[in-house]
Amino acid sequence: MVVADAVNDMFKAISGSLLMEQVLALNFKFYRREDGDIREPVETDGQGNVMIGIKGLVEPPTDRAKDICEQDMKDLMAAACQAMDRRVLEPDTTPEVATQMVLTDIIKKRYEALDEEETECVRQHLAAHMNILSIARDEQAKGMAET
């Protein structure tokens, strides 16, 4: 009985930690930035969203693609992290191969009804999210190394 209580307490602590991480995490939203755009390239709104403009980013062509980009990104990022296999981790593999092959495969398997334009839009948004998190992780590691 003592072991069961200890395991339950551990699961509660882990669940609480994961919930807090999710609540405190920044929410990134991306938009297509055009030449002559007067908006700041990176800005925050009053709700904790970080808006980032990316030149050439494909905007969601349909409501379904927009919903996926706004609601399902965390699940897609988790699936992408799990799917990084040997073909991506090889030293001679370019980042383009990872974003083209692996991310497209994940999206097509999860959302079979999406057309090519919707799939490409979701892939670009997923790649942007993953790149931002990678940059943040590198900056955090750099800051920890300096202290």
mmCIF file of N, CA and C in Angstrom:
data_model
loop_
_atom_site.group_PDB
_atom_site.id
_atom_site.type_symbol
_atom_site.label_atom_id
_atom_site.label_comp_id
_atom_site.label_asym_id
_atom_site.label_seq_id
_atom_site.Cartn_x
_atom_site.Cartn_y
_atom_site.Cartn_z
ATOM 1 N N MET A 1 0.820 -1.189 0.000
ATOM 2 C CA MET A 1 0.000 0.000 0.000
ATOM 3 C C MET A 1 0.866 1.255 0.000
ATOM 4 N N VAL A 2 1.986 1.241 0.737
ATOM 5 C CA VAL A 2 2.876 2.390 0.809
ATOM 6 C C VAL A 2 3.478 2.690 -0.561
ATOM 7 N N VAL A 3 3.853 1.636 -1.285
ATOM 8 C CA VAL A 3 4.427 1.818 -2.617
ATOM 9 C C VAL A 3 3.389 2.427 -3.559
ATOM 10 N N ALA A 4 2.167 1.944 -3.498
ATOM 11 C CA ALA A 4 1.103 2.470 -4.355
ATOM 12 C C ALA A 4 0.871 3.950 -4.069
ATOM 13 N N ASP A 5 0.870 4.344 -2.804
ATOM 14 C CA ASP A 5 0.688 5.754 -2.452
ATOM 15 C C ASP A 5 1.849 6.596 -2.968
ATOM 16 N N ALA A 6 3.054 6.074 -2.844
ATOM 17 C CA ALA A 6 4.235 6.805 -3.321
ATOM 18 C C ALA A 6 4.181 6.992 -4.833
ATOM 19 N N VAL A 7 3.793 5.954 -5.550
ATOM 20 C CA VAL A 7 3.687 6.040 -7.008
ATOM 21 C C VAL A 7 2.597 7.035 -7.398
ATOM 22 N N ASN A 8 1.457 6.985 -6.726
ATOM 23 C CA ASN A 8 0.382 7.941 -7.010
ATOM 24 C C ASN A 8 0.837 9.376 -6.747
ATOM 25 N N ASP A 9 1.552 9.596 -5.653
ATOM 26 C CA ASP A 9 2.059 10.930 -5.351
ATOM 27 C C ASP A 9 3.034 11.408 -6.424
ATOM 28 N N MET A 10 3.875 10.486 -6.904
ATOM 29 C CA MET A 10 4.826 10.837 -7.943
ATOM 30 C C MET A 10 4.094 11.218 -9.230
ATOM 31 N N PHE A 11 3.062 10.434 -9.599
ATOM 32 C CA PHE A 11 2.278 10.756 -10.788
ATOM 33 C C PHE A 11 1.576 12.102 -10.649
ATOM 34 N N LYS A 12 1.070 12.409 -9.481
ATOM 35 C CA LYS A 12 0.426 13.700 -9.243
ATOM 36 C C LYS A 12 1.430 14.837 -9.411
ATOM 37 N N ALA A 13 2.628 14.665 -8.891
ATOM 38 C CA ALA A 13 3.659 15.695 -9.003
ATOM 39 C C ALA A 13 4.063 15.913 -10.460
ATOM 40 N N ILE A 14 4.227 14.822 -11.186
ATOM 41 C CA ILE A 14 4.589 14.928 -12.603
ATOM 42 C C ILE A 14 3.474 15.598 -13.383
ATOM 43 N N SER A 15 2.239 15.207 -13.140
ATOM 44 C CA SER A 15 1.099 15.806 -13.832
ATOM 45 C C SER A 15 1.014 17.295 -13.537
ATOM 46 N N GLY A 16 1.192 17.664 -12.281
ATOM 47 C CA GLY A 16 1.159 19.075 -11.904
ATOM 48 C C GLY A 16 2.262 19.866 -12.583
ATOM 49 N N SER A 17 3.445 19.287 -12.653
ATOM 50 C CA SER A 17 4.578 19.940 -13.297
ATOM 51 C C SER A 17 4.319 20.146 -14.788
ATOM 52 N N LEU A 18 3.813 19.119 -15.441
ATOM 53 C CA LEU A 18 3.515 19.222 -16.870
ATOM 54 C C LEU A 18 2.417 20.235 -17.138
ATOM 55 N N LEU A 19 1.417 20.278 -16.276
ATOM 56 C CA LEU A 19 0.328 21.247 -16.425
ATOM 57 C C LEU A 19 0.856 22.670 -16.289
ATOM 58 N N MET A 20 1.703 22.910 -15.294
ATOM 59 C CA MET A 20 2.264 24.244 -15.104
ATOM 60 C C MET A 20 3.142 24.646 -16.276
ATOM 61 N N GLU A 21 3.900 23.704 -16.808
ATOM 62 C CA GLU A 21 4.747 23.995 -17.963
ATOM 63 C C GLU A 21 3.890 24.412 -19.151
ATOM 64 N N GLN A 22 2.773 23.725 -19.336
ATOM 65 C CA GLN A 22 1.882 24.039 -20.443
ATOM 66 C C GLN A 22 1.202 25.384 -20.240
ATOM 67 N N VAL A 23 0.810 25.695 -19.019
ATOM 68 C CA VAL A 23 0.141 26.961 -18.725
ATOM 69 C C VAL A 23 1.103 28.127 -18.904
ATOM 70 N N LEU A 24 2.352 27.962 -18.483
ATOM 71 C CA LEU A 24 3.324 29.048 -18.515
ATOM 72 C C LEU A 24 4.028 29.191 -19.857
ATOM 73 N N ALA A 25 3.908 28.206 -20.718
ATOM 74 C CA ALA A 25 4.603 28.248 -22.003
ATOM 75 C C ALA A 25 4.031 29.347 -22.890
ATOM 76 N N LEU A 26 4.935 29.997 -23.616
ATOM 77 C CA LEU A 26 4.500 31.009 -24.568
ATOM 78 C C LEU A 26 3.782 30.340 -25.736
ATOM 79 N N ASN A 27 2.849 31.046 -26.291
ATOM 80 C CA ASN A 27 2.121 30.547 -27.444
ATOM 81 C C ASN A 27 2.573 31.358 -28.660
ATOM 82 N N PHE A 28 3.243 30.697 -29.597
ATOM 83 C CA PHE A 28 3.736 31.373 -30.778
ATOM 84 C C PHE A 28 2.703 31.277 -31.897
ATOM 85 N N LYS A 29 2.499 32.400 -32.564
ATOM 86 C CA LYS A 29 1.642 32.433 -33.741
ATOM 87 C C LYS A 29 2.432 33.096 -34.855
ATOM 88 N N PHE A 30 2.329 32.537 -36.032
ATOM 89 C CA PHE A 30 3.114 33.020 -37.160
ATOM 90 C C PHE A 30 2.186 33.603 -38.218
ATOM 91 N N TYR A 31 2.693 34.625 -38.905
ATOM 92 C CA TYR A 31 1.944 35.219 -40.005
ATOM 93 C C TYR A 31 2.910 35.503 -41.150
ATOM 94 N N ARG A 32 2.339 35.647 -42.331
ATOM 95 C CA ARG A 32 3.145 35.925 -43.524
ATOM 96 C C ARG A 32 3.559 37.390 -43.502
ATOM 97 N N ARG A 33 4.846 37.626 -43.599
ATOM 98 C CA ARG A 33 5.371 38.981 -43.619
ATOM 99 C C ARG A 33 5.750 39.319 -45.056
ATOM 100 N N GLU A 34 5.214 40.412 -45.541
ATOM 101 C CA GLU A 34 5.465 40.856 -46.914
ATOM 102 C C GLU A 34 6.436 42.030 -46.911
ATOM 103 N N ASP A 35 7.041 42.321 -48.057
ATOM 104 C CA ASP A 35 7.872 43.511 -48.190
ATOM 105 C C ASP A 35 7.013 44.741 -47.912
ATOM 106 N N GLY A 36 7.552 45.668 -47.146
ATOM 107 C CA GLY A 36 6.820 46.889 -46.821
ATOM 108 C C GLY A 36 5.863 46.746 -45.656
ATOM 109 N N ASP A 37 5.830 45.575 -45.022
ATOM 110 C CA ASP A 37 4.957 45.353 -43.867
ATOM 111 C C ASP A 37 5.411 46.277 -42.741
ATOM 112 N N ILE A 38 4.491 47.066 -42.196
ATOM 113 C CA ILE A 38 4.867 48.049 -41.168
ATOM 114 C C ILE A 38 4.795 47.480 -39.754
ATOM 115 N N ARG A 39 4.271 46.277 -39.610
ATOM 116 C CA ARG A 39 4.213 45.656 -38.284
ATOM 117 C C ARG A 39 5.612 45.275 -37.823
ATOM 118 N N GLU A 40 5.784 45.210 -36.517
ATOM 119 C CA GLU A 40 7.042 44.719 -35.960
ATOM 120 C C GLU A 40 7.171 43.239 -36.319
ATOM 121 N N PRO A 41 8.398 42.764 -36.613
ATOM 122 C CA PRO A 41 8.560 41.349 -36.971
ATOM 123 C C PRO A 41 8.202 40.396 -35.825
ATOM 124 N N VAL A 42 8.401 40.848 -34.587
ATOM 125 C CA VAL A 42 8.043 40.052 -33.419
ATOM 126 C C VAL A 42 7.346 40.971 -32.437
ATOM 127 N N GLU A 43 6.139 40.585 -32.016
ATOM 128 C CA GLU A 43 5.405 41.373 -31.031
ATOM 129 C C GLU A 43 4.532 40.442 -30.196
ATOM 130 N N THR A 44 4.131 40.913 -29.042
ATOM 131 C CA THR A 44 3.251 40.135 -28.180
ATOM 132 C C THR A 44 1.917 40.847 -28.064
ATOM 133 N N ASP A 45 0.865 40.059 -27.928
ATOM 134 C CA ASP A 45 -0.440 40.653 -27.705
ATOM 135 C C ASP A 45 -0.744 40.589 -26.210
ATOM 136 N N GLY A 46 -1.857 41.079 -25.803
ATOM 137 C CA GLY A 46 -2.210 41.124 -24.391
ATOM 138 C C GLY A 46 -2.552 39.781 -23.781
ATOM 139 N N GLN A 47 -2.604 38.733 -24.582
ATOM 140 C CA GLN A 47 -3.008 37.416 -24.090
ATOM 141 C C GLN A 47 -1.847 36.441 -23.989
ATOM 142 N N GLY A 48 -0.610 36.934 -24.083
ATOM 143 C CA GLY A 48 0.552 36.062 -23.960
ATOM 144 C C GLY A 48 0.972 35.386 -25.245
ATOM 145 N N ASN A 49 0.385 35.773 -26.362
ATOM 146 C CA ASN A 49 0.775 35.206 -27.653
ATOM 147 C C ASN A 49 1.931 36.014 -28.232
ATOM 148 N N VAL A 50 2.910 35.319 -28.777
ATOM 149 C CA VAL A 50 4.017 35.971 -29.454
ATOM 150 C C VAL A 50 3.762 35.833 -30.956
ATOM 151 N N MET A 51 3.580 36.970 -31.610
ATOM 152 C CA MET A 51 3.306 36.995 -33.042
ATOM 153 C C MET A 51 4.629 37.203 -33.778
ATOM 154 N N ILE A 52 4.928 36.307 -34.721
ATOM 155 C CA ILE A 52 6.196 36.369 -35.455
ATOM 156 C C ILE A 52 5.891 36.360 -36.947
ATOM 157 N N GLY A 53 6.420 37.369 -37.642
ATOM 158 C CA GLY A 53 6.255 37.447 -39.083
ATOM 159 C C GLY A 53 7.369 36.717 -39.800
ATOM 160 N N ILE A 54 7.003 35.900 -40.762
ATOM 161 C CA ILE A 54 7.978 35.132 -41.537
ATOM 162 C C ILE A 54 7.715 35.394 -43.016
ATOM 163 N N LYS A 55 8.740 35.893 -43.690
ATOM 164 C CA LYS A 55 8.605 36.187 -45.113
ATOM 165 C C LYS A 55 8.387 34.897 -45.892
ATOM 166 N N GLY A 56 7.358 34.871 -46.726
ATOM 167 C CA GLY A 56 7.077 33.723 -47.579
ATOM 168 C C GLY A 56 6.273 32.605 -46.936
ATOM 169 N N LEU A 57 5.909 32.755 -45.676
ATOM 170 C CA LEU A 57 5.135 31.709 -44.997
ATOM 171 C C LEU A 57 3.769 31.553 -45.664
ATOM 172 N N VAL A 58 3.369 30.330 -45.897
ATOM 173 C CA VAL A 58 2.064 30.062 -46.496
ATOM 174 C C VAL A 58 0.993 30.233 -45.418
ATOM 175 N N GLU A 59 0.053 31.106 -45.658
ATOM 176 C CA GLU A 59 -1.071 31.302 -44.733
ATOM 177 C C GLU A 59 -2.053 30.141 -44.893
ATOM 178 N N PRO A 60 -2.744 29.765 -43.825
ATOM 179 C CA PRO A 60 -3.714 28.666 -43.944
ATOM 180 C C PRO A 60 -4.781 28.988 -44.993
ATOM 181 N N PRO A 61 -4.913 28.122 -46.006
ATOM 182 C CA PRO A 61 -5.861 28.394 -47.087
ATOM 183 C C PRO A 61 -7.308 28.064 -46.718
ATOM 184 N N THR A 62 -7.510 27.252 -45.683
ATOM 185 C CA THR A 62 -8.859 26.840 -45.302
ATOM 186 C C THR A 62 -9.023 26.967 -43.789
ATOM 187 N N ASP A 63 -10.273 26.932 -43.351
ATOM 188 C CA ASP A 63 -10.539 26.962 -41.907
ATOM 189 C C ASP A 63 -9.947 25.737 -41.218
ATOM 190 N N ARG A 64 -9.980 24.589 -41.876
ATOM 191 C CA ARG A 64 -9.423 23.357 -41.289
ATOM 192 C C ARG A 64 -7.922 23.508 -41.059
ATOM 193 N N ALA A 65 -7.205 24.030 -42.050
ATOM 194 C CA ALA A 65 -5.759 24.231 -41.909
ATOM 195 C C ALA A 65 -5.469 25.262 -40.818
ATOM 196 N N LYS A 66 -6.283 26.284 -40.746
ATOM 197 C CA LYS A 66 -6.099 27.306 -39.702
ATOM 198 C C LYS A 66 -6.316 26.701 -38.314
ATOM 199 N N ASP A 67 -7.334 25.866 -38.170
ATOM 200 C CA ASP A 67 -7.588 25.199 -36.887
ATOM 201 C C ASP A 67 -6.413 24.310 -36.482
ATOM 202 N N ILE A 68 -5.862 23.580 -37.435
ATOM 203 C CA ILE A 68 -4.721 22.714 -37.137
ATOM 204 C C ILE A 68 -3.538 23.560 -36.681
ATOM 205 N N CYS A 69 -3.266 24.652 -37.400
ATOM 206 C CA CYS A 69 -2.134 25.521 -37.052
ATOM 207 C C CYS A 69 -2.323 26.179 -35.689
ATOM 208 N N GLU A 70 -3.543 26.457 -35.310
ATOM 209 C CA GLU A 70 -3.794 27.145 -34.046
ATOM 210 C C GLU A 70 -4.012 26.188 -32.875
ATOM 211 N N GLN A 71 -4.574 25.021 -33.126
ATOM 212 C CA GLN A 71 -4.970 24.135 -32.027
ATOM 213 C C GLN A 71 -4.115 22.884 -31.858
ATOM 214 N N ASP A 72 -3.549 22.358 -32.933
ATOM 215 C CA ASP A 72 -2.923 21.034 -32.882
ATOM 216 C C ASP A 72 -1.392 21.053 -32.914
ATOM 217 N N MET A 73 -0.783 22.224 -32.849
ATOM 218 C CA MET A 73 0.669 22.310 -33.012
ATOM 219 C C MET A 73 1.447 21.550 -31.945
ATOM 220 N N LYS A 74 1.018 21.604 -30.700
ATOM 221 C CA LYS A 74 1.751 20.910 -29.633
ATOM 222 C C LYS A 74 1.740 19.402 -29.870
ATOM 223 N N ASP A 75 0.612 18.864 -30.287
ATOM 224 C CA ASP A 75 0.535 17.429 -30.581
ATOM 225 C C ASP A 75 1.405 17.073 -31.788
ATOM 226 N N LEU A 76 1.379 17.925 -32.801
ATOM 227 C CA LEU A 76 2.200 17.665 -33.984
ATOM 228 C C LEU A 76 3.693 17.750 -33.655
ATOM 229 N N MET A 77 4.067 18.708 -32.805
ATOM 230 C CA MET A 77 5.477 18.823 -32.415
ATOM 231 C C MET A 77 5.920 17.590 -31.633
ATOM 232 N N ALA A 78 5.060 17.093 -30.755
ATOM 233 C CA ALA A 78 5.388 15.876 -30.005
ATOM 234 C C ALA A 78 5.558 14.701 -30.958
ATOM 235 N N ALA A 79 4.668 14.587 -31.934
ATOM 236 C CA ALA A 79 4.773 13.503 -32.912
ATOM 237 C C ALA A 79 6.051 13.638 -33.740
ATOM 238 N N ALA A 80 6.409 14.868 -34.086
ATOM 239 C CA ALA A 80 7.622 15.096 -34.877
ATOM 240 C C ALA A 80 8.870 14.716 -34.087
ATOM 241 N N CYS A 81 8.900 15.068 -32.816
ATOM 242 C CA CYS A 81 10.058 14.719 -31.980
ATOM 243 C C CYS A 81 10.205 13.208 -31.854
ATOM 244 N N GLN A 82 9.085 12.515 -31.771
ATOM 245 C CA GLN A 82 9.129 11.063 -31.665
ATOM 246 C C GLN A 82 9.529 10.411 -32.982
ATOM 247 N N ALA A 83 9.243 11.085 -34.088
ATOM 248 C CA ALA A 83 9.469 10.490 -35.402
ATOM 249 C C ALA A 83 10.859 10.754 -35.965
ATOM 250 N N MET A 84 11.646 11.553 -35.277
ATOM 251 C CA MET A 84 12.983 11.826 -35.790
ATOM 252 C C MET A 84 13.785 10.529 -35.764
ATOM 253 N N ASP A 85 13.910 9.942 -36.910
ATOM 254 C CA ASP A 85 14.552 8.636 -36.997
ATOM 255 C C ASP A 85 15.962 8.754 -37.574
ATOM 256 N N ARG A 86 16.565 7.624 -37.879
ATOM 257 C CA ARG A 86 17.958 7.606 -38.315
ATOM 258 C C ARG A 86 18.213 8.440 -39.555
ATOM 259 N N ARG A 87 17.284 8.466 -40.484
ATOM 260 C CA ARG A 87 17.542 9.217 -41.722
ATOM 261 C C ARG A 87 17.681 10.697 -41.438
ATOM 262 N N VAL A 88 17.105 11.172 -40.343
ATOM 263 C CA VAL A 88 17.199 12.582 -39.980
ATOM 264 C C VAL A 88 18.425 12.844 -39.111
ATOM 265 N N LEU A 89 18.807 11.896 -38.297
ATOM 266 C CA LEU A 89 19.888 12.103 -37.340
ATOM 267 C C LEU A 89 21.284 11.865 -37.920
ATOM 268 N N GLU A 90 21.365 11.381 -39.133
ATOM 269 C CA GLU A 90 22.660 11.187 -39.764
ATOM 270 C C GLU A 90 23.337 12.543 -39.980
ATOM 271 N N PRO A 91 24.653 12.641 -39.793
ATOM 272 C CA PRO A 91 25.348 13.926 -39.907
ATOM 273 C C PRO A 91 25.252 14.562 -41.290
ATOM 274 N N ASP A 92 25.129 13.765 -42.334
ATOM 275 C CA ASP A 92 25.078 14.323 -43.682
ATOM 276 C C ASP A 92 23.656 14.672 -44.139
ATOM 277 N N THR A 93 22.685 14.528 -43.256
ATOM 278 C CA THR A 93 21.298 14.848 -43.602
ATOM 279 C C THR A 93 21.055 16.336 -43.399
ATOM 280 N N THR A 94 20.539 16.989 -44.419
ATOM 281 C CA THR A 94 20.269 18.422 -44.316
ATOM 282 C C THR A 94 18.951 18.662 -43.580
ATOM 283 N N PRO A 95 18.790 19.826 -42.951
ATOM 284 C CA PRO A 95 17.535 20.127 -42.258
ATOM 285 C C PRO A 95 16.322 20.099 -43.188
ATOM 286 N N GLU A 96 16.549 20.430 -44.449
ATOM 287 C CA GLU A 96 15.444 20.426 -45.411
ATOM 288 C C GLU A 96 14.846 19.032 -45.571
ATOM 289 N N VAL A 97 15.699 18.021 -45.500
ATOM 290 C CA VAL A 97 15.218 16.644 -45.608
ATOM 291 C C VAL A 97 14.286 16.338 -44.442
ATOM 292 N N ALA A 98 14.678 16.763 -43.257
ATOM 293 C CA ALA A 98 13.843 16.514 -42.078
ATOM 294 C C ALA A 98 12.497 17.199 -42.218
ATOM 295 N N THR A 99 12.509 18.460 -42.604
ATOM 296 C CA THR A 99 11.236 19.171 -42.667
ATOM 297 C C THR A 99 10.386 18.718 -43.852
ATOM 298 N N GLN A 100 11.020 18.343 -44.932
ATOM 299 C CA GLN A 100 10.242 17.900 -46.088
ATOM 300 C C GLN A 100 9.689 16.496 -45.894
ATOM 301 N N MET A 101 10.543 15.560 -45.521
ATOM 302 C CA MET A 101 10.125 14.162 -45.452
ATOM 303 C C MET A 101 9.349 13.842 -44.179
ATOM 304 N N VAL A 102 9.989 14.036 -43.048
ATOM 305 C CA VAL A 102 9.405 13.581 -41.786
ATOM 306 C C VAL A 102 8.148 14.365 -41.437
ATOM 307 N N LEU A 103 8.226 15.679 -41.482
ATOM 308 C CA LEU A 103 7.058 16.476 -41.104
ATOM 309 C C LEU A 103 5.889 16.252 -42.049
ATOM 310 N N THR A 104 6.165 16.172 -43.340
ATOM 311 C CA THR A 104 5.093 15.918 -44.304
ATOM 312 C C THR A 104 4.456 14.555 -44.050
ATOM 313 N N ASP A 105 5.276 13.538 -43.769
ATOM 314 C CA ASP A 105 4.735 12.197 -43.476
ATOM 315 C C ASP A 105 3.815 12.222 -42.259
ATOM 316 N N ILE A 106 4.244 12.915 -41.207
ATOM 317 C CA ILE A 106 3.433 12.997 -39.984
ATOM 318 C C ILE A 106 2.085 13.636 -40.276
ATOM 319 N N ILE A 107 2.117 14.745 -40.986
ATOM 320 C CA ILE A 107 0.878 15.487 -41.278
ATOM 321 C C ILE A 107 -0.050 14.654 -42.161
ATOM 322 N N LYS A 108 0.499 14.009 -43.181
ATOM 323 C CA LYS A 108 -0.335 13.208 -44.090
ATOM 324 C C LYS A 108 -0.968 12.011 -43.379
ATOM 325 N N LYS A 109 -0.233 11.406 -42.442
ATOM 326 C CA LYS A 109 -0.797 10.272 -41.705
ATOM 327 C C LYS A 109 -1.887 10.715 -40.737
ATOM 328 N N ARG A 110 -1.693 11.854 -40.110
ATOM 329 C CA ARG A 110 -2.648 12.325 -39.109
ATOM 330 C C ARG A 110 -3.876 12.978 -39.740
ATOM 331 N N TYR A 111 -3.678 13.678 -40.836
ATOM 332 C CA TYR A 111 -4.769 14.411 -41.495
ATOM 333 C C TYR A 111 -4.840 13.998 -42.960
ATOM 334 N N GLU A 112 -5.395 12.830 -43.197
ATOM 335 C CA GLU A 112 -5.428 12.258 -44.542
ATOM 336 C C GLU A 112 -6.254 13.082 -45.539
ATOM 337 N N ALA A 113 -7.223 13.850 -45.041
ATOM 338 C CA ALA A 113 -8.112 14.581 -45.927
ATOM 339 C C ALA A 113 -7.542 15.914 -46.408
ATOM 340 N N LEU A 114 -6.383 16.324 -45.895
ATOM 341 C CA LEU A 114 -5.807 17.607 -46.320
ATOM 342 C C LEU A 114 -5.272 17.499 -47.744
ATOM 343 N N ASP A 115 -5.457 18.573 -48.509
ATOM 344 C CA ASP A 115 -4.870 18.599 -49.845
ATOM 345 C C ASP A 115 -3.419 19.073 -49.743
ATOM 346 N N GLU A 116 -2.727 19.142 -50.870
ATOM 347 C CA GLU A 116 -1.302 19.489 -50.879
ATOM 348 C C GLU A 116 -1.039 20.883 -50.319
ATOM 349 N N GLU A 117 -1.879 21.847 -50.667
ATOM 350 C CA GLU A 117 -1.692 23.224 -50.197
ATOM 351 C C GLU A 117 -1.861 23.314 -48.676
ATOM 352 N N GLU A 118 -2.872 22.635 -48.149
ATOM 353 C CA GLU A 118 -3.093 22.629 -46.699
ATOM 354 C C GLU A 118 -1.941 21.925 -45.976
ATOM 355 N N THR A 119 -1.493 20.800 -46.533
ATOM 356 C CA THR A 119 -0.384 20.051 -45.938
ATOM 357 C C THR A 119 0.875 20.900 -45.900
ATOM 358 N N GLU A 120 1.174 21.597 -46.981
ATOM 359 C CA GLU A 120 2.362 22.450 -47.027
ATOM 360 C C GLU A 120 2.270 23.591 -46.019
ATOM 361 N N CYS A 121 1.097 24.166 -45.883
ATOM 362 C CA CYS A 121 0.886 25.237 -44.901
ATOM 363 C C CYS A 121 1.147 24.724 -43.488
ATOM 364 N N VAL A 122 0.555 23.600 -43.135
ATOM 365 C CA VAL A 122 0.724 23.037 -41.796
ATOM 366 C C VAL A 122 2.186 22.656 -41.583
ATOM 367 N N ARG A 123 2.848 22.108 -42.600
ATOM 368 C CA ARG A 123 4.258 21.734 -42.495
ATOM 369 C C ARG A 123 5.125 22.959 -42.203
ATOM 370 N N GLN A 124 4.871 24.056 -42.901
ATOM 371 C CA GLN A 124 5.655 25.269 -42.681
ATOM 372 C C GLN A 124 5.450 25.814 -41.267
ATOM 373 N N HIS A 125 4.216 25.802 -40.795
ATOM 374 C CA HIS A 125 3.939 26.284 -39.440
ATOM 375 C C HIS A 125 4.581 25.371 -38.395
ATOM 376 N N LEU A 126 4.534 24.071 -38.629
ATOM 377 C CA LEU A 126 5.156 23.120 -37.710
ATOM 378 C C LEU A 126 6.673 23.325 -37.682
ATOM 379 N N ALA A 127 7.283 23.493 -38.844
ATOM 380 C CA ALA A 127 8.729 23.729 -38.909
ATOM 381 C C ALA A 127 9.090 25.032 -38.196
ATOM 382 N N ALA A 128 8.272 26.064 -38.343
ATOM 383 C CA ALA A 128 8.533 27.341 -37.663
ATOM 384 C C ALA A 128 8.480 27.169 -36.151
ATOM 385 N N HIS A 129 7.466 26.455 -35.663
ATOM 386 C CA HIS A 129 7.363 26.205 -34.215
ATOM 387 C C HIS A 129 8.585 25.440 -33.704
ATOM 388 N N MET A 130 8.978 24.418 -34.429
ATOM 389 C CA MET A 130 10.110 23.607 -33.990
ATOM 390 C C MET A 130 11.404 24.412 -34.017
ATOM 391 N N ASN A 131 11.574 25.274 -35.010
ATOM 392 C CA ASN A 131 12.772 26.106 -35.091
ATOM 393 C C ASN A 131 12.828 27.116 -33.952
ATOM 394 N N ILE A 132 11.708 27.732 -33.627
ATOM 395 C CA ILE A 132 11.669 28.698 -32.526
ATOM 396 C C ILE A 132 12.044 28.007 -31.219
ATOM 397 N N LEU A 133 11.488 26.842 -30.980
ATOM 398 C CA LEU A 133 11.800 26.122 -29.744
ATOM 399 C C LEU A 133 13.269 25.693 -29.713
ATOM 400 N N SER A 134 13.813 25.328 -30.847
ATOM 401 C CA SER A 134 15.221 24.947 -30.920
ATOM 402 C C SER A 134 16.112 26.147 -30.610
ATOM 403 N N ILE A 135 15.775 27.306 -31.151
ATOM 404 C CA ILE A 135 16.535 28.529 -30.874
ATOM 405 C C ILE A 135 16.444 28.876 -29.393
ATOM 406 N N ALA A 136 15.252 28.784 -28.820
ATOM 407 C CA ALA A 136 15.070 29.089 -27.400
ATOM 408 C C ALA A 136 15.883 28.137 -26.525
ATOM 409 N N ARG A 137 15.895 26.866 -26.880
ATOM 410 C CA ARG A 137 16.654 25.868 -26.126
ATOM 411 C C ARG A 137 18.152 26.174 -26.211
ATOM 412 N N ASP A 138 18.635 26.559 -27.407
ATOM 413 C CA ASP A 138 20.049 26.904 -27.573
ATOM 414 C C ASP A 138 20.415 28.137 -26.756
ATOM 415 N N GLU A 139 19.537 29.139 -26.758
ATOM 416 C CA GLU A 139 19.793 30.360 -25.988
ATOM 417 C C GLU A 139 19.804 30.069 -24.487
ATOM 418 N N GLN A 140 18.905 29.217 -24.061
ATOM 419 C CA GLN A 140 18.869 28.856 -22.644
ATOM 420 C C GLN A 140 20.149 28.127 -22.250
ATOM 421 N N ALA A 141 20.599 27.213 -23.077
ATOM 422 C CA ALA A 141 21.839 26.480 -22.794
ATOM 423 C C ALA A 141 23.035 27.437 -22.798
ATOM 424 N N LYS A 142 23.039 28.385 -23.713
ATOM 425 C CA LYS A 142 24.117 29.360 -23.765
ATOM 426 C C LYS A 142 24.133 30.210 -22.500
ATOM 427 N N GLY A 143 22.952 30.618 -22.033
ATOM 428 C CA GLY A 143 22.847 31.413 -20.809
ATOM 429 C C GLY A 143 23.293 30.630 -19.588
ATOM 430 N N MET A 144 22.975 29.355 -19.548
ATOM 431 C CA MET A 144 23.384 28.511 -18.409
ATOM 432 C C MET A 144 24.898 28.303 -18.431
ATOM 433 N N ALA A 145 25.500 28.221 -19.598
ATOM 434 C CA ALA A 145 26.943 28.006 -19.710
ATOM 435 C C ALA A 145 27.710 29.244 -19.241
ATOM 436 N N GLU A 146 27.112 30.418 -19.395
ATOM 437 C CA GLU A 146 27.773 31.668 -19.014
ATOM 438 C C GLU A 146 27.738 31.883 -17.506
ATOM 439 N N THR A 147 26.799 31.253 -16.805
ATOM 440 C CA THR A 147 26.701 31.473 -15.364
ATOM 441 C C THR A 147 27.530 30.520 -14.566
#
